[in-house]
Amino acid sequence: MTTTTPSNLESYYATHENDGLAKPLLANEAPANDNATTPEAAELGHALDPRHSQGGKAAAGRCSTLQTTAALLTLQLGWGLWLLPCDFARLGWIPGFATLIILALSTAYSGTLFTRLYSAVPNAVLFGDIGASAAGRKGRALVYLTIYSLDATRCIILHLAATQSLFHAVAPLLGPQGALPLWQCSVLVGVVVLLLGQIRYLTQLSSFFMAGTVAQMVALAIVIYDLMINAGRSTGGASQSALPSGGDDVGGSLASSLLLRSPLIADKLFSGNWAPAAMAVLNMIFAYGGQFAFLELITSMKTPARFSAAVTLCTAIMTALYGGFGAVGYWSKGSNVHGIVIFNMSPGLPAQIAAAFIFFQALAQYLVNLNVWTHNLLVLVSRRANNAGSDSWAEDNHAKSTGDHASSHWLAATAFVAAYSAVIAVAVPFFCTLVGLVTSVTYLTCAYTLPAWFAIKLLGSKLGGLEKAWLVFLIPVSIALSVVGFVASVRTYITEASGGEGM
């Protein structure tokens, strides 16, 4: 979802040090159970933990509310941003802003809910600990299934994002006869990621991650400028609607032309074609996604009770940016914008530069997710190998950092992740469709279904009647949205794979 940096998310990954209900290791503290040998030991946090990866130095102190807000923005504000103009185009002005407001309020509420869940389980380190307290091993297993699925599929999404960005940046330079096919761009991305992925400690790539964040901001400025100066024109440069050049009713004609190009409610909603609108809602949920890391960020704060304030502030900033950018894109391109708005820019050097910048953004995000998921994957494989008595993949102890894995194992695992991501990215080369699939299967569950269930279990006596009814209502609604979103994603993929128009 976003370009992440070790400095911003160090506390998030560091708290995964032990999966039992251990206090997270912070500055000037000794590890309470560093020799733990439980099956849940050594989670993904050690991939970025500077205490293990760089001389055992203690992490910095706990975060303030503003620092946590900055970490939340880094975590959440990413590729979902580029989909907002398309989302507005599939919904229209009224449903688009209504959905944005509902998701903003829901996200702010989820910050409050996670804060209260942490107060109910104050020794929790991971969201899985909350699940275990609420529903035992089943609750922990459901959390891990969701999070691991998210890790695996985010690599595919980011591989496709990097592949399409590279294609749009390079293709115009090679000309119509020499343009690289998408599969070749996917292979190139896979090779680059595989090579850079062998740098195991992401703190050594911090400059690259910072470049990814800067690249996103530069690309955003280029896109907004292009949208403003080319308002009302298609990607081919032709005017989408004939605007009057004079007369007494110029203002009314301009307003009518704007509504014709950018209607209050998308035309497809009136025709009964609900799949594009459902996909747009899923894209927006993806843009606000981040609840999978809320618990870990809470444990890093000086005052965990202030986490809800950090989420509210972050959500307000995101909503202003999402709403503004979505509105500008929809106003400029109307219903003709499809998918990632950068790929809808007027052909030319600015479009290529913007695509090149977001290639670096996608690559930076990809490397973070590749590193974390590879570490998780090797830990899981090692546990299974140890239980089965196999020597080839078994390790003497549960790896506490990426450096604890054998080099050959790390190479094989990163190659596997890069390979399946490359293959699926080519097989499903539709960014919005992949986002819809992942959101329907993982993000909705992590953001709404599981927290609502755990809150009913852990906060039952502290919940008011109205709030409890809302949480009980939220569980089947979020599951129903997941099912509808999955069906819409499959339908959209079938349409796009057959050459039709999807998102």
Coordinates of C-alpha atoms in Angstrom, one line a residue:
M1 CA 0.0 0.0 0.0
T2 CA 2.7 2.5 0.8
T3 CA 6.4 3.3 0.6
T4 CA 7.8 2.2 3.9
T5 CA 11.1 3.0 5.6
P6 CA 12.8 1.3 8.5
S7 CA 13.0 4.5 10.4
N8 CA 9.3 5.0 10.3
L9 CA 8.3 1.3 10.9
E10 CA 11.2 0.1 13.0
S11 CA 8.9 -0.2 16.0
Y12 CA 6.3 -2.0 14.0
Y13 CA 8.6 -4.8 12.9
A14 CA 10.6 -4.8 16.1
T15 CA 7.6 -5.7 18.2
H16 CA 7.3 -9.0 16.4
E17 CA 10.2 -10.3 18.3
N18 CA 8.2 -12.8 20.3
D19 CA 4.7 -14.0 19.6
G20 CA 3.9 -14.8 23.2
L21 CA 2.3 -12.1 25.4
A22 CA 5.8 -10.6 26.0
K23 CA 6.4 -6.9 26.6
P24 CA 8.0 -5.4 23.4
L25 CA 11.7 -4.8 23.7
L26 CA 12.3 -1.0 23.8
A27 CA 15.2 1.3 24.6
N28 CA 17.3 0.4 27.6
E29 CA 15.3 -2.8 28.2
A30 CA 16.6 -6.3 28.3
P31 CA 14.7 -9.0 26.4
A32 CA 12.3 -10.7 28.6
N33 CA 12.3 -14.0 26.8
D34 CA 15.1 -13.8 24.2
N35 CA 15.6 -17.6 24.5
A36 CA 12.0 -18.5 23.9
T37 CA 11.6 -21.6 21.9
T38 CA 7.8 -21.6 21.5
P39 CA 6.5 -22.5 18.0
E40 CA 5.3 -18.9 17.7
A41 CA 8.8 -17.4 18.4
A42 CA 10.8 -15.3 16.0
E43 CA 8.1 -13.5 13.9
L44 CA 8.7 -11.2 11.0
G45 CA 9.9 -8.2 13.0
H46 CA 13.4 -9.5 13.2
A47 CA 13.8 -8.9 9.5
L48 CA 14.1 -5.2 10.3
D49 CA 15.2 -5.2 13.9
P50 CA 18.4 -3.2 14.2
R51 CA 19.2 -4.8 17.6
H52 CA 19.8 -8.1 15.8
S53 CA 21.0 -6.8 12.5
Q54 CA 23.4 -4.1 13.4
G55 CA 25.5 -4.8 16.5
G56 CA 22.7 -5.3 19.0
K57 CA 22.0 -1.6 19.6
A58 CA 18.8 -0.8 21.4
A59 CA 16.0 0.7 19.4
A60 CA 15.0 4.3 19.9
G61 CA 12.5 5.4 22.5
R62 CA 8.8 5.2 22.2
C63 CA 7.0 7.3 19.7
S64 CA 4.9 10.5 20.3
T65 CA 1.5 11.0 18.8
L66 CA 2.9 13.0 15.9
Q67 CA 5.6 10.5 15.2
T68 CA 3.0 7.7 15.1
T69 CA 0.9 9.9 12.8
A70 CA 3.9 10.2 10.4
A71 CA 4.4 6.4 10.6
L72 CA 0.7 5.8 9.8
L73 CA 0.9 8.1 6.8
T74 CA 4.0 6.3 5.5
L75 CA 2.2 3.0 6.0
Q76 CA -1.1 3.9 4.4
L77 CA -0.5 6.6 1.8
G78 CA 0.7 4.8 -1.3
W79 CA -0.6 3.2 -4.5
G80 CA -4.2 3.5 -3.4
L81 CA -3.8 7.2 -4.1
W82 CA -3.3 6.7 -7.8
L83 CA -6.6 4.9 -8.1
L84 CA -8.9 7.6 -6.6
P85 CA -9.7 9.4 -9.9
C86 CA -10.8 6.1 -11.4
D87 CA -12.8 5.3 -8.3
F88 CA -14.7 8.6 -8.6
A89 CA -15.3 7.9 -12.3
R90 CA -16.9 4.6 -11.5
L91 CA -19.1 6.0 -8.7
G92 CA -19.8 9.6 -9.6
W93 CA -19.5 12.7 -7.4
I94 CA -22.1 11.9 -4.8
P95 CA -21.4 8.1 -4.2
G96 CA -17.6 8.8 -4.5
F97 CA -17.5 11.4 -1.7
A98 CA -20.1 9.4 0.4
T99 CA -17.9 6.3 0.2
L100 CA -14.8 8.4 1.1
I101 CA -16.5 9.9 4.2
I102 CA -17.9 6.5 5.3
L103 CA -14.5 4.9 5.1
A104 CA -12.8 7.9 6.8
L105 CA -15.2 7.6 9.7
S106 CA -14.8 3.8 9.8
T107 CA -11.1 4.1 9.8
A108 CA -11.1 6.6 12.7
Y109 CA -13.4 4.4 14.6
S110 CA -11.2 1.4 14.0
G111 CA -8.3 3.4 15.6
T112 CA -10.4 3.8 18.7
L113 CA -11.4 0.1 18.7
F114 CA -7.8 -1.1 18.4
T115 CA -6.8 1.2 21.2
R116 CA -9.5 -0.3 23.5
L117 CA -8.6 -3.8 22.5
Y118 CA -5.0 -3.1 23.5
S119 CA -6.1 -1.8 26.8
A120 CA -8.0 -5.1 27.3
V121 CA -4.8 -7.1 26.6
P122 CA -2.1 -4.6 27.7
N123 CA 0.8 -7.2 27.2
A124 CA -0.1 -7.8 23.6
V125 CA 2.7 -7.5 21.1
L126 CA 0.9 -8.7 17.9
F127 CA -2.6 -8.6 16.6
G128 CA -2.4 -12.4 17.0
D129 CA -2.1 -11.9 20.7
I130 CA -5.4 -10.1 20.7
G131 CA -6.9 -13.0 18.7
A132 CA -5.5 -15.5 21.1
S133 CA -7.0 -13.7 24.1
A134 CA -10.4 -13.4 22.4
A135 CA -10.7 -16.8 20.7
G136 CA -7.7 -19.0 21.7
R137 CA -5.6 -20.7 19.0
K138 CA -8.4 -20.3 16.5
G139 CA -8.3 -16.5 16.9
R140 CA -4.5 -16.5 16.5
A141 CA -4.6 -18.8 13.5
L142 CA -7.2 -16.6 11.7
V143 CA -5.1 -13.5 12.3
Y144 CA -2.0 -15.2 10.9
L145 CA -3.8 -16.6 7.9
T146 CA -5.0 -13.2 7.0
I147 CA -1.7 -11.4 7.6
Y148 CA 0.4 -14.1 5.8
S149 CA -2.1 -14.0 2.8
L150 CA -1.7 -10.2 2.8
D151 CA 2.1 -10.5 2.8
A152 CA 2.1 -13.0 -0.1
T153 CA -0.4 -11.1 -2.3
R154 CA 1.0 -7.6 -1.7
C155 CA 4.2 -8.8 -3.4
I156 CA 2.1 -9.7 -6.5
I157 CA 0.4 -6.3 -6.5
L158 CA 3.7 -4.4 -6.2
H159 CA 5.3 -6.6 -8.8
L160 CA 2.6 -5.7 -11.2
A161 CA 2.8 -2.0 -10.3
A162 CA 6.5 -1.9 -10.9
T163 CA 6.1 -3.8 -14.2
Q164 CA 3.4 -1.5 -15.6
S165 CA 5.4 1.6 -14.4
L166 CA 8.5 0.3 -16.2
F167 CA 6.5 -0.5 -19.3
H168 CA 5.0 3.0 -19.5
A169 CA 8.4 4.7 -18.8
V170 CA 10.4 2.7 -21.3
A171 CA 7.9 1.8 -24.1
P172 CA 7.8 5.3 -25.7
L173 CA 11.6 5.4 -25.9
L174 CA 11.7 2.2 -27.9
G175 CA 9.1 3.1 -30.4
P176 CA 6.1 1.0 -31.5
Q177 CA 8.3 -1.7 -33.1
G178 CA 10.7 -2.0 -30.2
A179 CA 8.4 -1.8 -27.2
L180 CA 9.0 -4.5 -24.6
P181 CA 6.2 -6.9 -24.0
L182 CA 4.7 -6.8 -20.6
W183 CA 6.1 -10.2 -19.7
Q184 CA 9.7 -9.0 -20.5
C185 CA 9.2 -6.0 -18.2
S186 CA 7.9 -8.4 -15.5
V187 CA 11.1 -10.5 -15.9
L188 CA 13.3 -7.5 -15.6
V189 CA 11.5 -6.4 -12.4
G190 CA 11.9 -9.9 -11.0
V191 CA 15.7 -9.9 -11.7
V192 CA 16.2 -6.4 -10.2
V193 CA 14.2 -7.4 -7.1
L194 CA 15.9 -10.7 -6.7
L195 CA 19.4 -9.0 -6.8
L196 CA 18.5 -6.2 -4.4
G197 CA 16.6 -8.6 -2.2
Q198 CA 19.8 -10.3 -1.3
I199 CA 20.6 -7.2 0.8
R200 CA 18.8 -8.7 3.8
Y201 CA 18.9 -5.8 6.3
L202 CA 16.6 -3.1 4.9
T203 CA 18.3 -0.5 7.1
Q204 CA 21.1 -0.7 4.5
L205 CA 18.6 0.4 1.8
S206 CA 17.2 3.3 3.8
S207 CA 18.4 5.8 1.2
F208 CA 16.6 3.9 -1.5
F209 CA 13.4 3.9 0.5
M210 CA 13.6 7.6 1.0
A211 CA 14.1 8.0 -2.7
G212 CA 10.9 6.1 -3.2
T213 CA 9.0 8.5 -0.9
V214 CA 10.4 11.5 -2.7
A215 CA 9.5 9.9 -6.1
Q216 CA 5.9 9.6 -5.1
M217 CA 5.7 13.3 -4.2
V218 CA 7.4 14.3 -7.4
A219 CA 5.1 12.1 -9.5
L220 CA 2.0 13.5 -7.7
A221 CA 3.1 17.1 -8.6
I222 CA 3.6 16.1 -12.2
V223 CA 0.2 14.4 -12.4
I224 CA -1.7 17.2 -10.8
Y225 CA -0.1 19.7 -13.2
D226 CA -1.0 17.5 -16.2
L227 CA -4.6 17.1 -15.0
M228 CA -5.0 20.8 -14.5
I229 CA -3.7 21.9 -17.9
N230 CA -5.3 19.1 -19.9
A231 CA -8.8 19.2 -18.2
G232 CA -11.5 18.0 -20.6
R233 CA -9.1 16.3 -23.0
S234 CA -8.7 12.6 -23.6
T235 CA -5.3 10.9 -23.5
G236 CA -5.1 11.5 -27.2
G237 CA -5.3 15.2 -26.7
A238 CA -8.8 15.7 -28.2
S239 CA -11.5 17.6 -26.4
Q240 CA -14.0 15.3 -24.8
S241 CA -16.8 17.8 -25.1
A242 CA -17.4 20.9 -27.1
L243 CA -17.3 23.9 -24.8
P244 CA -19.0 27.2 -25.8
S245 CA -16.7 30.1 -26.6
G246 CA -19.1 32.9 -25.6
G247 CA -22.7 33.9 -25.0
D248 CA -24.8 34.8 -22.1
D249 CA -25.2 31.2 -20.9
V250 CA -21.5 30.3 -20.9
G251 CA -21.5 29.5 -17.1
G252 CA -24.6 27.3 -17.4
S253 CA -23.1 25.5 -20.5
L254 CA -19.8 24.9 -18.7
A255 CA -21.7 23.4 -15.8
S256 CA -23.7 21.2 -18.1
S257 CA -20.6 20.1 -19.9
L258 CA -18.9 19.3 -16.6
L259 CA -21.8 17.2 -15.4
L260 CA -22.0 15.5 -18.8
R261 CA -18.3 14.5 -18.6
S262 CA -18.3 13.9 -14.8
P263 CA -21.9 13.1 -13.7
L264 CA -23.1 13.2 -10.1
I265 CA -23.9 9.5 -10.2
A266 CA -22.0 7.2 -12.7
D267 CA -24.1 6.2 -15.6
K268 CA -23.3 2.5 -15.2
L269 CA -25.0 2.5 -11.8
F270 CA -28.3 3.4 -13.5
S271 CA -27.8 0.6 -16.0
G272 CA -27.4 -2.0 -13.3
N273 CA -23.7 -2.7 -14.0
W274 CA -22.7 -2.9 -10.4
A275 CA -19.3 -4.5 -10.7
P276 CA -17.2 -1.4 -11.6
A277 CA -18.8 0.5 -8.6
A278 CA -18.0 -2.5 -6.3
M279 CA -14.4 -2.5 -7.5
A280 CA -14.1 1.3 -6.9
V281 CA -15.3 0.7 -3.3
L282 CA -12.7 -2.0 -2.8
N283 CA -10.0 0.3 -4.2
M284 CA -11.0 2.9 -1.6
I285 CA -10.9 0.3 1.2
F286 CA -7.4 -0.6 0.0
A287 CA -6.4 3.1 0.0
Y288 CA -7.4 3.3 3.7
G289 CA -5.9 -0.1 4.6
G290 CA -3.4 -0.3 7.4
Q291 CA -5.2 -1.9 10.3
F292 CA -3.0 -5.0 10.0
A293 CA -0.2 -2.9 11.6
F294 CA -2.3 -0.9 14.1
L295 CA -1.6 -3.1 17.2
E296 CA 2.2 -3.0 16.5
L297 CA 2.2 0.8 16.2
I298 CA 0.2 1.1 19.4
T299 CA 2.9 -0.8 21.4
S300 CA 5.5 1.6 20.1
M301 CA 3.8 4.7 21.6
K302 CA 4.7 6.6 24.7
T303 CA 1.0 6.9 25.5
P304 CA -0.9 4.1 23.7
A305 CA -4.2 5.7 24.7
R306 CA -3.3 8.5 22.2
F307 CA -3.3 6.1 19.3
S308 CA -6.9 6.9 18.3
A309 CA -5.9 10.6 18.1
A310 CA -3.0 9.7 15.7
V311 CA -5.3 7.6 13.5
T312 CA -7.9 10.4 13.4
L313 CA -5.3 13.0 12.4
C314 CA -3.8 10.6 9.8
T315 CA -7.2 9.8 8.4
A316 CA -8.2 13.5 8.1
I317 CA -5.0 14.2 6.1
M318 CA -5.5 11.2 3.9
T319 CA -9.1 12.0 3.3
A320 CA -8.3 15.6 2.3
L321 CA -5.6 14.3 -0.1
Y322 CA -7.7 11.4 -1.5
G323 CA -10.7 13.6 -2.0
G324 CA -8.8 16.4 -3.6
F325 CA -6.8 14.3 -5.9
G326 CA -9.8 12.1 -6.8
A327 CA -11.9 15.2 -7.5
V328 CA -9.2 16.8 -9.7
G329 CA -8.7 13.7 -11.7
Y330 CA -12.4 13.1 -12.2
W331 CA -13.0 16.8 -13.1
S332 CA -10.2 16.6 -15.6
K333 CA -10.7 13.2 -17.2
G334 CA -14.3 12.5 -16.5
S335 CA -15.5 9.0 -16.9
N336 CA -12.7 8.2 -19.4
V337 CA -10.1 7.7 -16.7
H338 CA -9.2 4.0 -16.2
G339 CA -7.0 2.3 -13.6
I340 CA -3.9 4.1 -12.4
V341 CA -4.3 7.8 -13.4
I342 CA -0.6 8.2 -14.3
F343 CA -1.2 5.9 -17.2
N344 CA -4.0 8.2 -18.4
M345 CA -1.8 11.2 -18.8
S346 CA -1.3 12.9 -22.1
P347 CA 1.5 11.1 -24.0
G348 CA 4.8 12.9 -23.7
L349 CA 7.9 13.3 -21.6
P350 CA 6.1 14.3 -18.3
A351 CA 4.1 11.0 -18.5
Q352 CA 7.3 9.0 -18.9
I353 CA 9.0 10.8 -16.1
A354 CA 6.0 10.3 -13.8
A355 CA 6.0 6.6 -14.7
A356 CA 9.7 6.3 -14.0
F357 CA 9.2 7.9 -10.5
I358 CA 6.4 5.6 -9.5
F359 CA 8.6 2.7 -10.7
F360 CA 11.0 3.6 -7.9
Q361 CA 8.2 4.0 -5.5
A362 CA 6.8 0.5 -6.3
L363 CA 10.3 -1.0 -6.2
A364 CA 10.9 0.4 -2.8
Q365 CA 7.6 -1.0 -1.4
Y366 CA 8.3 -4.3 -3.1
L367 CA 11.6 -4.8 -1.5
V368 CA 10.2 -4.2 2.0
N369 CA 7.4 -6.7 1.4
L370 CA 9.7 -9.2 -0.2
N371 CA 12.1 -9.1 2.8
V372 CA 9.3 -9.5 5.4
W373 CA 7.4 -12.2 3.5
T374 CA 10.7 -14.1 2.8
H375 CA 11.6 -14.1 6.4
N376 CA 8.1 -15.3 7.4
L377 CA 8.2 -18.0 4.7
L378 CA 11.5 -19.4 5.8
V379 CA 10.4 -19.4 9.5
L380 CA 7.3 -21.4 8.6
V381 CA 9.2 -23.8 6.4
S382 CA 11.9 -24.3 9.1
R383 CA 9.3 -25.1 11.7
R384 CA 7.7 -27.7 9.4
A385 CA 11.1 -29.2 8.6
N386 CA 12.0 -29.4 12.3
N387 CA 8.7 -31.1 13.1
A388 CA 9.2 -33.5 10.3
G389 CA 12.8 -34.3 11.1
S390 CA 14.1 -33.0 7.8
D391 CA 17.6 -31.7 7.6
S392 CA 17.5 -29.8 4.3
W393 CA 15.4 -26.8 5.5
A394 CA 15.5 -27.2 9.3
E395 CA 17.5 -24.6 11.2
D396 CA 19.0 -25.0 14.7
N397 CA 16.8 -22.3 16.2
H398 CA 14.0 -20.0 15.2
A399 CA 15.6 -17.2 13.1
K400 CA 15.5 -13.9 14.9
S401 CA 16.7 -11.9 12.0
T402 CA 17.1 -12.2 8.3
G403 CA 20.8 -12.8 8.8
D404 CA 20.1 -16.0 10.7
H405 CA 18.8 -17.8 7.6
A406 CA 21.3 -19.7 5.4
S407 CA 22.2 -17.8 2.3
S408 CA 21.1 -20.5 0.0
H409 CA 17.7 -20.7 1.7
W410 CA 17.3 -16.9 1.4
L411 CA 18.2 -17.0 -2.3
A412 CA 15.8 -19.8 -3.0
A413 CA 13.0 -18.2 -1.1
T414 CA 13.4 -14.7 -2.7
A415 CA 13.6 -16.4 -6.1
F416 CA 10.3 -18.3 -5.4
V417 CA 8.5 -15.1 -4.3
A418 CA 9.8 -13.1 -7.2
A419 CA 8.9 -15.9 -9.6
Y420 CA 5.3 -16.5 -8.6
S421 CA 4.8 -12.7 -8.4
A422 CA 6.1 -12.3 -11.9
V423 CA 4.0 -15.1 -13.3
I424 CA 0.7 -14.0 -11.7
A425 CA 1.4 -10.4 -12.6
V426 CA 1.5 -11.4 -16.2
A427 CA -1.4 -13.7 -15.9
V428 CA -3.6 -11.1 -14.2
P429 CA -2.1 -7.8 -15.6
F430 CA -5.0 -5.7 -14.3
F431 CA -4.0 -3.7 -11.3
C432 CA -7.4 -2.7 -10.0
T433 CA -8.6 -6.3 -10.4
L434 CA -5.7 -7.6 -8.2
V435 CA -6.4 -4.9 -5.6
G436 CA -10.0 -5.9 -5.5
L437 CA -9.2 -9.6 -5.0
V438 CA -6.7 -8.9 -2.3
T439 CA -9.0 -6.4 -0.5
S440 CA -12.0 -8.7 -0.6
V441 CA -10.0 -11.6 0.8
T442 CA -7.7 -10.0 3.3
Y443 CA -8.1 -6.3 4.0
L444 CA -11.8 -6.3 4.9
T445 CA -11.2 -9.3 7.2
C446 CA -8.3 -7.7 9.0
A447 CA -9.8 -4.2 9.2
Y448 CA -13.4 -5.0 10.2
T449 CA -14.4 -8.6 10.6
L450 CA -11.8 -9.8 13.1
P451 CA -11.6 -6.6 15.2
A452 CA -15.4 -6.5 15.6
W453 CA -15.4 -10.2 16.7
F454 CA -12.6 -9.7 19.1
A455 CA -14.1 -6.6 20.6
I456 CA -17.4 -8.4 21.3
K457 CA -15.4 -11.1 23.1
L458 CA -13.1 -8.9 25.1
L459 CA -15.1 -5.7 25.6
G460 CA -18.6 -7.1 25.9
S461 CA -19.4 -5.6 29.3
K462 CA -17.8 -2.3 28.4
L463 CA -19.7 -1.9 25.1
G464 CA -22.9 0.2 25.0
G465 CA -25.9 -1.4 23.5
L466 CA -25.8 0.6 20.3
E467 CA -22.1 0.0 19.8
K468 CA -22.4 -3.8 20.4
A469 CA -25.3 -3.9 17.9
W470 CA -23.1 -2.1 15.4
L471 CA -20.3 -4.6 15.9
V472 CA -22.6 -7.5 15.6
F473 CA -24.0 -6.0 12.4
L474 CA -20.5 -5.2 11.1
I475 CA -19.3 -8.9 11.1
P476 CA -21.9 -10.2 8.5
V477 CA -21.8 -7.0 6.5
S478 CA -18.0 -7.1 6.1
I479 CA -18.2 -10.8 5.2
A480 CA -20.9 -10.0 2.6
L481 CA -18.8 -7.2 1.2
S482 CA -15.9 -9.6 0.9
V483 CA -18.1 -12.0 -1.1
V484 CA -19.5 -9.3 -3.3
G485 CA -16.0 -7.9 -3.8
F486 CA -14.6 -11.3 -4.7
V487 CA -17.4 -11.9 -7.3
A488 CA -17.0 -8.4 -8.7
S489 CA -13.2 -8.9 -9.0
V490 CA -13.7 -12.3 -10.8
R491 CA -16.3 -10.8 -13.2
T492 CA -14.0 -7.8 -13.9
Y493 CA -11.1 -10.1 -14.6
I494 CA -13.2 -12.2 -17.1
T495 CA -14.2 -9.0 -18.8
E496 CA -10.7 -7.6 -19.1
A497 CA -9.2 -11.0 -20.1
S498 CA -11.6 -11.2 -22.9
G499 CA -10.6 -7.8 -24.2
G500 CA -13.5 -5.9 -22.6
E501 CA -13.4 -2.7 -20.5
G502 CA -13.0 -3.3 -16.8
M503 CA -11.6 -0.6 -14.5

